[in-house]
Coordinates of C-alpha atoms and ligand atoms in Angstrom, one line a residue:
M7 CA 0.0 0.0 0.0
S8 CA 1.7 3.2 -1.1
F9 CA 2.1 5.9 1.6
D10 CA 0.8 3.5 4.2
A11 CA 3.8 3.9 6.5
P12 CA 3.9 7.8 6.5
A13 CA 0.1 7.8 6.9
R14 CA 0.3 5.5 9.9
D15 CA 3.1 7.6 11.4
L16 CA 1.1 10.8 11.1
L17 CA -2.0 9.1 12.4
S18 CA -0.1 7.9 15.5
R19 CA 0.5 11.6 16.4
M20 CA -3.1 12.7 16.0
T21 CA -5.7 13.4 18.6
L22 CA -9.3 12.2 18.2
A23 CA -10.4 15.7 17.4
E24 CA -7.8 16.0 14.7
K25 CA -8.9 12.6 13.2
V26 CA -12.6 13.5 13.3
G27 CA -11.7 16.9 11.7
Q28 CA -10.0 15.1 8.8
M29 CA -13.2 13.1 8.2
T30 CA -15.3 16.3 8.0
Q31 CA -16.1 18.3 4.8
A32 CA -18.0 21.6 5.1
D33 CA -19.4 23.7 2.3
H34 CA -18.1 27.3 2.0
E35 CA -21.8 28.4 1.8
F36 CA -22.3 27.5 5.4
I37 CA -18.9 28.4 6.9
K38 CA -19.8 31.6 8.8
D39 CA -16.3 32.1 10.1
P40 CA -13.4 30.8 7.9
S41 CA -11.3 30.2 11.0
D42 CA -13.7 27.3 11.7
V43 CA -11.2 25.4 9.4
E44 CA -8.6 25.9 12.2
R45 CA -11.0 25.5 15.1
F46 CA -12.4 22.2 13.9
M47 CA -9.2 21.1 12.0
L48 CA -11.3 20.3 9.0
G49 CA -10.0 17.9 6.4
S50 CA -11.9 19.3 3.5
V51 CA -14.0 22.2 2.1
L52 CA -16.3 22.1 -0.9
N53 CA -18.3 24.4 -2.9
G54 CA -21.7 22.9 -3.8
G55 CA -23.6 23.7 -6.9
D56 CA -24.8 27.1 -5.8
S57 CA -21.9 27.9 -3.4
D58 CA -19.9 30.8 -4.9
P59 CA -17.2 33.0 -3.4
S60 CA -18.6 35.9 -1.3
S61 CA -16.8 38.4 -3.4
G62 CA -18.4 37.4 -6.7
N63 CA -18.0 34.8 -9.4
S64 CA -14.6 35.4 -11.1
M65 CA -11.7 33.2 -11.6
Q66 CA -9.6 35.4 -9.2
S67 CA -12.2 35.5 -6.4
W68 CA -12.5 31.7 -6.5
R69 CA -8.8 31.4 -6.3
A70 CA -8.6 33.8 -3.4
M71 CA -11.3 31.9 -1.6
A72 CA -9.5 28.5 -1.9
E73 CA -6.2 30.0 -0.9
M74 CA -7.8 31.7 2.1
Y75 CA -9.2 28.4 3.4
Q76 CA -5.8 26.7 2.8
G77 CA -4.2 29.4 4.8
H78 CA -6.4 28.5 7.7
A79 CA -5.5 24.8 7.4
A80 CA -1.8 25.8 7.4
R81 CA -2.2 27.3 10.8
T82 CA -3.4 24.1 12.5
R83 CA -1.1 22.1 14.7
L84 CA -0.3 19.5 12.1
R85 CA -0.6 21.8 9.2
I86 CA -2.4 19.2 7.1
P87 CA -3.7 20.9 3.9
L88 CA -7.3 20.7 2.7
I89 CA -8.4 18.5 -0.1
Y90 CA -10.7 21.0 -1.7
G91 CA -13.6 19.7 -3.8
I92 CA -15.8 21.1 -6.5
D93 CA -18.3 19.7 -9.1
A94 CA -16.0 20.1 -12.1
V95 CA -18.1 17.7 -14.1
H96 CA -18.0 19.2 -17.6
G97 CA -15.1 21.6 -17.3
N98 CA -14.7 23.7 -14.2
N99 CA -18.3 24.6 -14.8
N100 CA -19.1 26.7 -11.7
V101 CA -16.7 29.5 -12.6
I102 CA -17.6 32.2 -15.1
G103 CA -15.3 32.1 -18.1
A104 CA -14.3 28.5 -17.8
V105 CA -14.6 26.4 -20.9
V106 CA -17.6 24.2 -20.6
F107 CA -17.5 20.7 -22.3
P108 CA -20.4 18.6 -23.4
H109 CA -22.0 16.7 -20.6
N110 CA -21.2 13.0 -20.5
V111 CA -24.2 12.1 -22.5
G112 CA -22.5 13.8 -25.5
L113 CA -19.0 12.5 -24.7
G114 CA -20.5 9.0 -24.7
A115 CA -21.6 9.5 -28.3
T116 CA -18.0 10.2 -29.3
R117 CA -16.8 6.8 -28.1
D118 CA -13.4 8.6 -28.2
V119 CA -11.3 7.5 -25.2
E120 CA -8.4 9.9 -26.0
L121 CA -10.7 12.8 -26.4
V122 CA -12.4 12.1 -23.1
R123 CA -9.0 11.9 -21.4
R124 CA -7.9 15.2 -22.9
A125 CA -11.1 17.0 -22.0
A126 CA -10.7 15.8 -18.4
E127 CA -7.1 17.0 -18.4
V128 CA -8.2 20.5 -19.5
T129 CA -10.9 20.4 -16.8
A130 CA -8.2 19.5 -14.2
E131 CA -6.0 22.4 -15.3
E132 CA -8.9 24.9 -15.1
T133 CA -9.8 23.6 -11.7
R134 CA -6.2 23.9 -10.5
A135 CA -6.2 27.5 -11.8
I136 CA -8.5 28.4 -8.9
G137 CA -6.5 26.6 -6.3
V138 CA -8.9 23.6 -6.1
N139 CA -7.4 20.1 -6.1
W140 CA -10.3 17.7 -6.2
A141 CA -13.2 17.2 -8.7
F142 CA -16.4 15.3 -7.9
A143 CA -16.1 13.6 -11.3
P144 CA -16.5 11.4 -13.3
C145 CA -20.1 10.3 -12.9
V146 CA -19.9 6.6 -13.9
C147 CA -23.6 6.0 -13.5
V148 CA -25.2 3.7 -16.1
P149 CA -28.7 5.2 -16.6
Q150 CA -31.2 2.5 -17.4
D151 CA -34.2 4.8 -17.7
I152 CA -33.9 8.1 -19.5
R153 CA -36.8 9.5 -17.4
W154 CA -34.1 10.0 -14.7
G155 CA -32.9 13.6 -14.6
R156 CA -29.3 12.7 -14.2
T157 CA -29.2 10.7 -17.4
Y158 CA -27.0 13.3 -19.0
E159 CA -24.3 12.8 -16.3
G160 CA -23.8 9.3 -17.6
F161 CA -21.8 8.4 -20.7
S162 CA -24.1 5.6 -21.7
E163 CA -26.8 3.0 -20.8
D164 CA -24.1 0.5 -21.6
P165 CA -21.7 -0.5 -18.8
A166 CA -18.8 -1.2 -21.2
V167 CA -18.9 2.3 -22.7
V168 CA -19.2 3.8 -19.2
S169 CA -16.2 1.8 -18.0
E170 CA -14.0 2.7 -20.8
L171 CA -14.8 6.4 -20.9
G172 CA -15.0 6.7 -17.1
A173 CA -11.5 5.3 -16.7
A174 CA -10.3 7.7 -19.4
A175 CA -11.8 10.6 -17.4
V176 CA -10.1 9.4 -14.3
R177 CA -6.7 9.3 -16.1
G178 CA -7.3 12.7 -17.5
L179 CA -8.3 14.3 -14.3
Q180 CA -5.5 12.7 -12.2
G181 CA -2.7 12.3 -14.7
S182 CA -0.3 9.5 -14.2
N183 CA 0.7 10.7 -10.8
L184 CA -1.6 12.4 -8.2
R185 CA 1.4 14.7 -7.3
D186 CA 1.1 16.4 -10.7
P187 CA 0.4 20.1 -9.9
L188 CA -1.7 20.4 -13.1
R189 CA -4.1 17.5 -12.2
V190 CA -6.7 16.9 -9.5
A191 CA -7.9 14.0 -7.5
A192 CA -11.0 12.5 -9.1
S193 CA -14.2 11.0 -7.5
A194 CA -16.1 8.2 -9.3
K195 CA -19.8 8.6 -8.4
H196 CA -22.4 7.6 -7.3
F197 CA -21.6 4.2 -6.0
V198 CA -23.5 2.1 -6.9
G199 CA -26.7 1.6 -8.9
D200 CA -27.7 5.3 -9.0
G201 CA -28.9 4.8 -12.6
G202 CA -31.1 1.9 -11.9
T203 CA -33.7 3.3 -9.6
A204 CA -37.4 2.4 -10.1
V205 CA -40.0 5.0 -11.1
G206 CA -41.9 5.9 -8.0
S207 CA -39.2 5.0 -5.6
G208 CA -37.4 8.4 -5.5
I209 CA -37.9 12.0 -4.7
D210 CA -41.5 13.2 -5.4
K211 CA -42.3 9.6 -6.3
Q212 CA -40.0 9.8 -9.3
L213 CA -36.6 8.2 -9.8
D214 CA -33.8 10.4 -8.4
Q215 CA -32.3 9.0 -5.1
G216 CA -34.7 6.1 -5.3
D217 CA -34.3 2.3 -5.0
T218 CA -32.5 0.0 -7.4
R219 CA -34.3 -3.3 -7.3
A220 CA -32.0 -5.9 -8.7
D221 CA -30.3 -9.1 -7.7
S222 CA -26.6 -9.1 -6.9
A223 CA -25.6 -10.5 -10.3
T224 CA -27.6 -7.7 -12.1
L225 CA -26.2 -5.0 -9.9
R226 CA -22.7 -6.2 -10.6
R227 CA -23.2 -6.6 -14.4
L228 CA -24.8 -3.3 -15.0
F229 CA -23.4 -0.9 -12.3
L230 CA -20.3 -2.3 -10.6
F231 CA -18.3 -2.8 -13.7
P232 CA -17.3 0.9 -14.2
Y233 CA -16.0 1.0 -10.6
R234 CA -13.6 -1.8 -11.2
A235 CA -12.3 0.2 -14.2
A236 CA -12.1 3.4 -12.1
V237 CA -10.2 1.6 -9.3
D238 CA -7.9 0.0 -11.8
A239 CA -7.2 3.5 -13.2
G240 CA -6.2 4.6 -9.7
V241 CA -9.2 6.8 -8.7
A242 CA -8.4 8.5 -5.5
T243 CA -11.9 8.8 -4.1
I244 CA -15.4 7.4 -4.6
M245 CA -18.7 9.0 -3.7
P246 CA -21.4 6.6 -2.4
S247 CA -24.9 7.2 -3.8
Y248 CA -28.0 8.7 -2.3
S249 CA -29.9 5.8 -3.7
S250 CA -30.8 2.5 -2.2
W251 CA -30.2 -1.1 -3.2
N252 CA -33.2 -3.3 -2.5
G253 CA -34.5 -0.8 0.1
V254 CA -31.1 -0.2 1.9
K255 CA -29.4 3.2 1.5
V256 CA -26.1 2.6 -0.2
S257 CA -24.5 5.2 2.1
G258 CA -25.1 2.9 5.0
D259 CA -24.5 -0.5 3.4
R260 CA -21.5 -2.2 4.9
H261 CA -21.6 -5.0 2.4
L262 CA -21.3 -2.7 -0.6
L263 CA -18.9 -0.1 0.8
T264 CA -16.6 -2.3 2.8
E265 CA -16.8 -5.9 1.5
V266 CA -17.3 -5.2 -2.2
L267 CA -15.6 -1.9 -2.9
K268 CA -12.8 -1.9 -0.4
G269 CA -12.4 -5.7 -0.1
E270 CA -13.2 -7.3 -3.4
L271 CA -12.3 -4.4 -5.7
G272 CA -9.3 -3.5 -3.5
F273 CA -10.1 0.3 -3.4
Q274 CA -7.3 2.0 -1.5
G275 CA -8.6 5.6 -1.6
F276 CA -11.3 7.1 0.5
L277 CA -15.1 7.4 0.4
I278 CA -16.7 10.8 0.4
S279 CA -20.4 10.8 1.2
D280 CA -22.8 12.7 -1.0
Y281 CA -24.2 16.1 0.1
R282 CA -26.3 15.4 3.3
A283 CA -26.6 11.8 2.2
V284 CA -25.6 10.4 5.6
D285 CA -28.6 12.2 7.1
Q286 CA -30.9 9.9 5.0
V287 CA -29.5 6.7 6.4
H288 CA -31.5 6.8 9.7
P289 CA -34.1 9.3 11.1
D290 CA -31.9 9.9 14.1
Y291 CA -28.8 11.8 12.9
K292 CA -26.4 10.3 15.4
S293 CA -27.5 6.8 14.5
A294 CA -27.2 7.7 10.9
I295 CA -23.6 8.8 11.4
A296 CA -22.8 5.6 13.3
I297 CA -24.3 3.4 10.6
S298 CA -22.6 5.2 7.7
I299 CA -19.2 5.4 9.3
N300 CA -19.3 1.8 10.4
A301 CA -20.4 0.8 6.9
G302 CA -17.2 2.3 5.6
M303 CA -17.8 6.0 4.9
D304 CA -14.5 7.8 5.4
M305 CA -15.3 11.5 4.9
V306 CA -18.7 13.1 5.3
M307 CA -19.9 15.9 3.0
V308 CA -21.9 17.4 5.9
P309 CA -22.1 20.2 4.5
D310 CA -23.7 22.7 7.0
R311 CA -23.9 21.4 10.5
Y312 CA -20.3 20.4 10.8
A313 CA -19.9 21.4 14.5
E314 CA -22.8 19.1 15.3
F315 CA -21.4 16.3 13.2
I316 CA -18.1 16.5 14.9
T317 CA -19.6 16.4 18.3
K318 CA -21.8 13.4 17.5
L319 CA -19.0 11.4 15.9
T320 CA -16.7 12.1 18.8
E321 CA -19.4 10.9 21.2
L322 CA -20.0 7.8 19.2
V323 CA -16.3 6.9 19.5
N324 CA -16.2 7.7 23.2
E325 CA -19.3 5.5 23.7
G326 CA -17.8 2.7 21.7
R327 CA -20.5 2.8 19.0
V328 CA -17.9 3.5 16.4
P329 CA -14.6 1.7 17.0
M330 CA -11.3 3.6 17.0
S331 CA -10.1 1.1 14.4
R332 CA -12.7 2.3 11.9
I333 CA -11.7 6.0 12.6
D334 CA -8.1 5.1 12.1
D335 CA -8.8 3.3 8.8
A336 CA -10.8 6.3 7.5
V337 CA -8.1 8.8 8.4
A338 CA -5.3 6.6 7.1
R339 CA -7.1 6.5 3.8
I340 CA -7.6 10.2 3.7
L341 CA -4.0 10.8 4.6
R342 CA -2.8 8.3 2.0
V343 CA -4.5 10.3 -0.7
K344 CA -3.2 13.6 0.7
L345 CA 0.3 12.2 0.8
A346 CA 0.0 10.8 -2.7
M347 CA -1.1 14.3 -3.9
G348 CA 2.1 15.7 -2.3
L349 CA 0.1 17.9 0.1
L350 CA 2.4 16.8 2.9
D351 CA 5.7 17.4 1.1
P352 CA 8.0 19.8 2.9
N353 CA 8.0 22.2 0.0
Y354 CA 4.3 22.0 -0.7
D355 CA 2.7 25.4 -1.6
F356 CA -1.1 25.7 -1.6
H357 CA -1.1 28.8 -3.9
A358 CA -2.4 28.2 -7.4
D359 CA 0.1 28.4 -10.2
R360 CA -0.4 32.0 -11.5
A361 CA 0.6 30.8 -15.0
L362 CA -2.7 28.9 -15.2
E363 CA -4.7 32.1 -15.3
A364 CA -3.7 32.8 -18.9
R365 CA -4.8 29.3 -19.9
F366 CA -8.1 29.5 -18.1
G367 CA -10.9 29.5 -20.7
S368 CA -8.2 29.9 -23.4
R369 CA -8.6 29.4 -27.1
E370 CA -6.5 26.3 -26.8
H371 CA -8.8 24.8 -24.2
R372 CA -11.9 25.8 -26.2
A373 CA -10.4 24.0 -29.2
V374 CA -10.5 20.8 -27.3
A375 CA -14.1 21.4 -26.3
R376 CA -15.0 22.3 -29.9
Q377 CA -13.6 18.9 -31.1
A378 CA -15.6 17.2 -28.4
V379 CA -18.8 18.9 -29.6
R380 CA -18.1 17.9 -33.2
E381 CA -17.6 14.3 -32.3
S382 CA -20.6 14.2 -30.1
M383 CA -23.2 15.2 -32.7
V384 CA -25.4 12.2 -33.8
L385 CA -27.1 12.6 -37.2
L386 CA -30.4 10.9 -36.9
K387 CA -32.0 11.8 -40.2
N388 CA -30.9 13.4 -43.4
E389 CA -33.4 13.4 -46.3
R390 CA -32.2 14.3 -49.8
G391 CA -28.9 15.6 -48.6
T392 CA -30.4 18.4 -46.5
L393 CA -27.1 18.5 -44.6
P394 CA -24.5 19.7 -44.9
L395 CA -25.7 23.2 -45.4
S396 CA -24.1 25.4 -47.9
K397 CA -21.9 28.3 -46.7
S398 CA -22.8 30.3 -49.8
S399 CA -26.6 30.2 -49.5
R400 CA -28.3 33.5 -49.9
R401 CA -30.1 33.3 -46.6
I402 CA -30.2 30.8 -43.7
H403 CA -33.0 31.2 -41.2
V404 CA -32.3 30.1 -37.7
A405 CA -35.2 29.5 -35.2
G406 CA -35.9 28.1 -31.8
R407 CA -35.4 29.2 -28.2
A408 CA -32.3 27.1 -27.8
A409 CA -30.5 28.6 -30.8
N410 CA -29.1 31.7 -29.1
D411 CA -28.7 30.5 -25.5
I412 CA -25.5 29.5 -23.9
G413 CA -27.3 28.5 -20.7
M414 CA -29.5 26.1 -22.5
Q415 CA -26.7 24.5 -24.5
A416 CA -24.7 24.0 -21.4
G417 CA -27.5 22.5 -19.2
G418 CA -27.5 21.8 -15.5
W419 CA -24.3 22.1 -13.3
T420 CA -23.2 25.2 -15.2
I421 CA -22.6 28.4 -13.1
F422 CA -25.8 27.4 -11.2
W423 CA -26.6 24.1 -9.6
Q424 CA -29.6 23.6 -11.8
G425 CA -28.1 25.6 -14.7
K426 CA -30.1 28.5 -16.1
A427 CA -31.2 29.7 -19.6
G428 CA -29.5 32.9 -20.9
D429 CA -26.2 34.6 -21.0
I430 CA -24.8 32.9 -17.9
T431 CA -21.1 32.8 -18.7
T432 CA -18.5 34.5 -20.9
G433 CA -16.2 33.4 -23.7
G434 CA -18.6 30.9 -25.3
T435 CA -20.4 30.9 -28.6
T436 CA -24.1 30.2 -29.1
I437 CA -25.2 28.0 -32.1
L438 CA -26.7 31.1 -33.8
S439 CA -23.4 33.1 -33.4
A440 CA -21.4 30.0 -34.6
I441 CA -23.6 29.8 -37.8
K442 CA -23.1 33.5 -38.4
Q443 CA -19.3 33.1 -38.1
A444 CA -19.3 30.1 -40.3
V445 CA -21.0 31.5 -43.4
G446 CA -19.5 33.6 -46.1
Q447 CA -19.9 37.4 -46.5
G448 CA -22.8 37.0 -49.0
T449 CA -24.9 34.9 -46.7
Q450 CA -27.6 36.5 -44.6
V451 CA -28.5 34.8 -41.3
S452 CA -32.0 35.7 -40.0
Y453 CA -33.4 34.6 -36.7
S454 CA -36.8 34.2 -35.0
V455 CA -37.6 32.3 -31.8
D456 CA -40.9 30.9 -33.2
G457 CA -39.9 29.9 -36.7
S458 CA -41.6 32.7 -38.4
G459 CA -39.8 34.5 -41.2
A460 CA -38.4 31.3 -42.8
A461 CA -40.2 31.9 -46.2
G462 CA -37.7 32.6 -48.9
A463 CA -34.7 31.3 -47.0
D464 CA -32.5 28.5 -48.6
A465 CA -32.4 26.5 -45.4
V466 CA -33.9 26.6 -41.9
V467 CA -32.2 25.4 -38.7
V468 CA -34.6 25.1 -35.7
V469 CA -32.8 24.5 -32.4
V470 CA -35.2 22.9 -29.9
G471 CA -34.7 21.1 -26.6
E472 CA -34.9 21.0 -22.8
A473 CA -34.5 23.9 -20.5
P474 CA -31.7 23.3 -17.9
Y475 CA -32.2 21.1 -14.9
A476 CA -30.2 18.9 -12.6
E477 CA -30.6 16.3 -9.9
M478 CA -33.8 16.3 -7.9
R479 CA -35.7 18.4 -10.5
G480 CA -34.9 16.7 -13.8
D481 CA -37.0 13.6 -13.6
K482 CA -39.7 13.6 -16.3
L483 CA -42.4 11.1 -16.9
D484 CA -43.2 12.6 -20.3
L485 CA -40.3 13.3 -22.6
S486 CA -42.3 14.9 -25.4
L487 CA -40.8 17.9 -27.1
D488 CA -42.0 21.2 -25.7
A489 CA -45.1 22.7 -27.4
A490 CA -43.4 25.9 -28.4
D491 CA -40.6 23.9 -30.0
R492 CA -43.0 21.8 -32.0
A493 CA -44.7 25.0 -33.1
A494 CA -41.4 26.5 -34.2
V495 CA -40.7 23.5 -36.4
S496 CA -44.2 23.5 -37.9
N497 CA -44.0 27.2 -38.6
A498 CA -40.7 26.8 -40.3
R499 CA -42.0 23.8 -42.2
A500 CA -45.0 25.7 -43.5
A501 CA -42.6 28.0 -45.3
G502 CA -41.7 25.1 -47.6
V503 CA -38.0 25.3 -46.9
P504 CA -36.1 22.1 -45.8
V505 CA -35.9 22.1 -42.1
T506 CA -32.9 20.9 -40.0
V507 CA -33.8 20.3 -36.4
V508 CA -31.0 20.4 -33.8
V509 CA -32.0 18.8 -30.5
I510 CA -30.4 20.2 -27.3
S511 CA -31.2 17.8 -24.6
G512 CA -29.9 15.7 -21.7
R513 CA -31.4 12.5 -23.2
P514 CA -33.4 11.3 -26.1
L515 CA -36.8 13.1 -26.4
L516 CA -39.9 12.0 -28.1
L517 CA -39.8 13.6 -31.5
G518 CA -43.5 13.2 -32.3
P519 CA -44.6 15.0 -35.6
V520 CA -41.2 16.6 -35.8
L521 CA -39.7 13.3 -37.0
D522 CA -41.6 13.7 -40.3
E523 CA -41.7 17.5 -40.5
A524 CA -37.9 17.8 -40.3
S525 CA -35.8 16.9 -43.3
A526 CA -32.7 16.5 -41.1
I527 CA -32.3 15.9 -37.4
V528 CA -29.2 16.2 -35.3
A529 CA -28.9 15.2 -31.6
A530 CA -26.5 17.7 -30.1
W531 CA -27.0 16.8 -26.4
L532 CA -25.7 19.5 -24.0
P533 CA -22.7 20.7 -26.0
G534 CA -21.5 23.4 -23.5
T535 CA -20.0 26.7 -24.5
E536 CA -18.6 25.8 -27.9
G537 CA -21.5 26.1 -30.3
T538 CA -18.9 26.3 -33.1
G539 CA -18.6 22.5 -32.9
V540 CA -22.3 22.3 -33.8
A541 CA -21.9 24.6 -36.8
D542 CA -18.8 22.6 -38.0
V543 CA -21.1 19.6 -38.4
L544 CA -24.0 21.5 -39.9
F545 CA -21.8 22.9 -42.7
G546 CA -19.8 19.7 -43.2
D547 CA -16.5 21.0 -42.0
Y548 CA -16.6 18.0 -39.8
K549 CA -18.4 14.9 -40.9
P550 CA -20.8 13.5 -38.3
S551 CA -19.3 10.5 -36.5
G552 CA -21.3 10.3 -33.2
K553 CA -23.1 7.1 -32.3
L554 CA -26.1 6.9 -29.9
S555 CA -24.9 5.8 -26.4
Y556 CA -28.6 5.6 -25.3
T557 CA -31.4 3.9 -27.2
W558 CA -33.9 6.4 -28.6
P559 CA -37.5 5.5 -27.9
R560 CA -40.5 5.9 -30.1
S561 CA -43.0 6.3 -27.2
M562 CA -43.0 6.6 -23.4
G563 CA -44.7 3.2 -23.2
Q564 CA -41.3 1.6 -24.3
L565 CA -39.5 2.9 -21.2
P566 CA -37.4 1.7 -19.6
L567 CA -35.6 0.5 -22.7
R568 CA -33.4 -2.2 -21.2
D569 CA -31.3 -4.6 -23.1
G570 CA -32.3 -3.5 -26.6
A571 CA -36.0 -3.5 -26.2
S572 CA -37.8 -4.1 -29.5
E573 CA -38.3 -1.5 -32.1
P574 CA -36.9 1.7 -30.6
L575 CA -37.0 4.7 -32.9
F576 CA -33.2 4.6 -33.2
P577 CA -31.2 1.8 -31.7
F578 CA -28.1 2.0 -29.5
G579 CA -25.1 2.7 -31.7
F580 CA -27.1 4.5 -34.4
G581 CA -25.7 7.5 -36.2
L582 CA -25.6 8.6 -39.9
T583 CA -23.0 10.5 -41.7
Y584 CA -22.4 12.4 -45.0
Ligands
BGC618 C1 -24.7 15.4 -5.9 C2 -23.3 15.1 -6.2 C3 -22.4 16.3 -6.0 C4 -22.7 16.9 -4.7 C5 -21.9 18.2 -4.4 C6 -24.9 16.1 -4.6 O1 -26.2 16.5 -4.4 O2 -25.5 14.2 -6.0 O3 -23.2 14.6 -7.5 O4 -21.1 16.0 -6.2 O5 -24.0 17.2 -4.5 O6 -22.4 19.2 -5.0
BGC619 C1 -26.0 22.5 -3.6 C2 -25.7 21.3 -4.4 C3 -26.2 20.1 -3.8 C4 -27.7 20.3 -3.5 C5 -28.2 19.1 -2.8 C6 -27.5 22.6 -3.5 O1 -27.9 23.7 -2.7 O2 -25.5 23.6 -4.1 O3 -24.3 21.2 -4.5 O4 -26.0 19.0 -4.5 O5 -28.0 21.4 -2.8 O6 -29.2 19.4 -1.8

């Protein structure tokens, strides 16, 4: 076990308070006094999805915040630096100006292992630029039902695709050595079976955080497989899921966390609980903590009542309800990761490398994202050579509410926890702007939200899709296209001009009449900030190569579409080209 000896040595010099502190992660949003990091000797701080620096959302204020917290950790007795976490799940997506990559649903369609590795490498660099050294990524869920609102966080419904791309993301985020100052620790999530929950078993009787009902063989075949790949790729941390397996919360399941993950799979890193997930393990908070820690949880994302958590865990140890051996194992695991990251090196400096500022959101990084967007486009239909569009048309009409909206094309987990439509970040290019940039001088590009004004144009592009959403709010029992979107396509169609429909969505949607009305259809998923990649495909500068990583249903009645259900609209692996 690498770093076992120095971890044990440090551990032998720690008080119980120092140990419990290492096991505690607080969210900046709830830290009233930053010196709490010193007072409670916290092991970790995070920024949740809506937790921004108090001085505003800029790369510099994020960096100042992370360094400020590290400064407090440096004033504790043992001076153990923080492992500082953020949801850098498609780029360092909380920070204005960061390059935002396609969500995993799009990356899955690329099937491009090297591209996914490179995208994660850029994400790591933009995360390090703000002084943060840990990403809560990749999500290696294997969504079995696209009604689940986190489907877009998964690369595919197929465990083999998820395993391959998930391992590539781990290698990109972490590099070949955790000590690499341009890389971050990764966290494979959410262990295990988060993508298999039954309709009706989750929040608001939907799917999220629900119950995965499956026998052990099925759980292993569908959901465990990617963790084996992530562990083999050296993933430093793993986040247990909010969801349950056959009625038992995974975050309190000793068999899964300790016997399977740490035992059978030989995971040497540490487990970080999900946000307030431990609270859900038992109605009594103290019992919940006992169950979860005894099950094998090593660090707890509290994120608000950390003082109470620390008191209760300390009492549990003193009362003998949590054995000291379990605490020592948890802390040894945390310290091993910190040692491997070089945080305890004598010359360690927590300040972010200032040279990274110039690379943050840079053209070079955007070029990687643009390539990811190109490769993620899946061409579903192309009648009579509607695509590629000609750059020398007289006029191209663009329509649809998603055509000129960075927030919509980026989706959830972008600047805001749930994402937000509109001009939410800087440096990106909407699809409309990208089309304008792509065409020649002689081509006019007109635009209307509702599809009007298409008459007389040589081609029409209607960009439709889903408004941003994330966990807890994204489950949908009806995946029909929005009425306004359908109307925009019909309006454009009525003008008698060939219509290309670009679908911006976190999952396959029911196309309804649009399937026939459109001459060409492109699934663009949630491409992120680089709309240029969409235009590259529309104009044929890049030939479509994406393949569906999720089966595309014909009707809601077909869901869930497990194991190649009969006659979907487009099967897994489908994708045309020209
Ligand atoms: C999500 C995780 C995320 C965490 C921190 C949770 O609600 O399930 O995916 O990493 O919050 O924001
Ligand atoms: C946080 C997220 C978190 C969610 C879960 C939000 O307020 O910003 O990070 O996942 O709450 O409750």
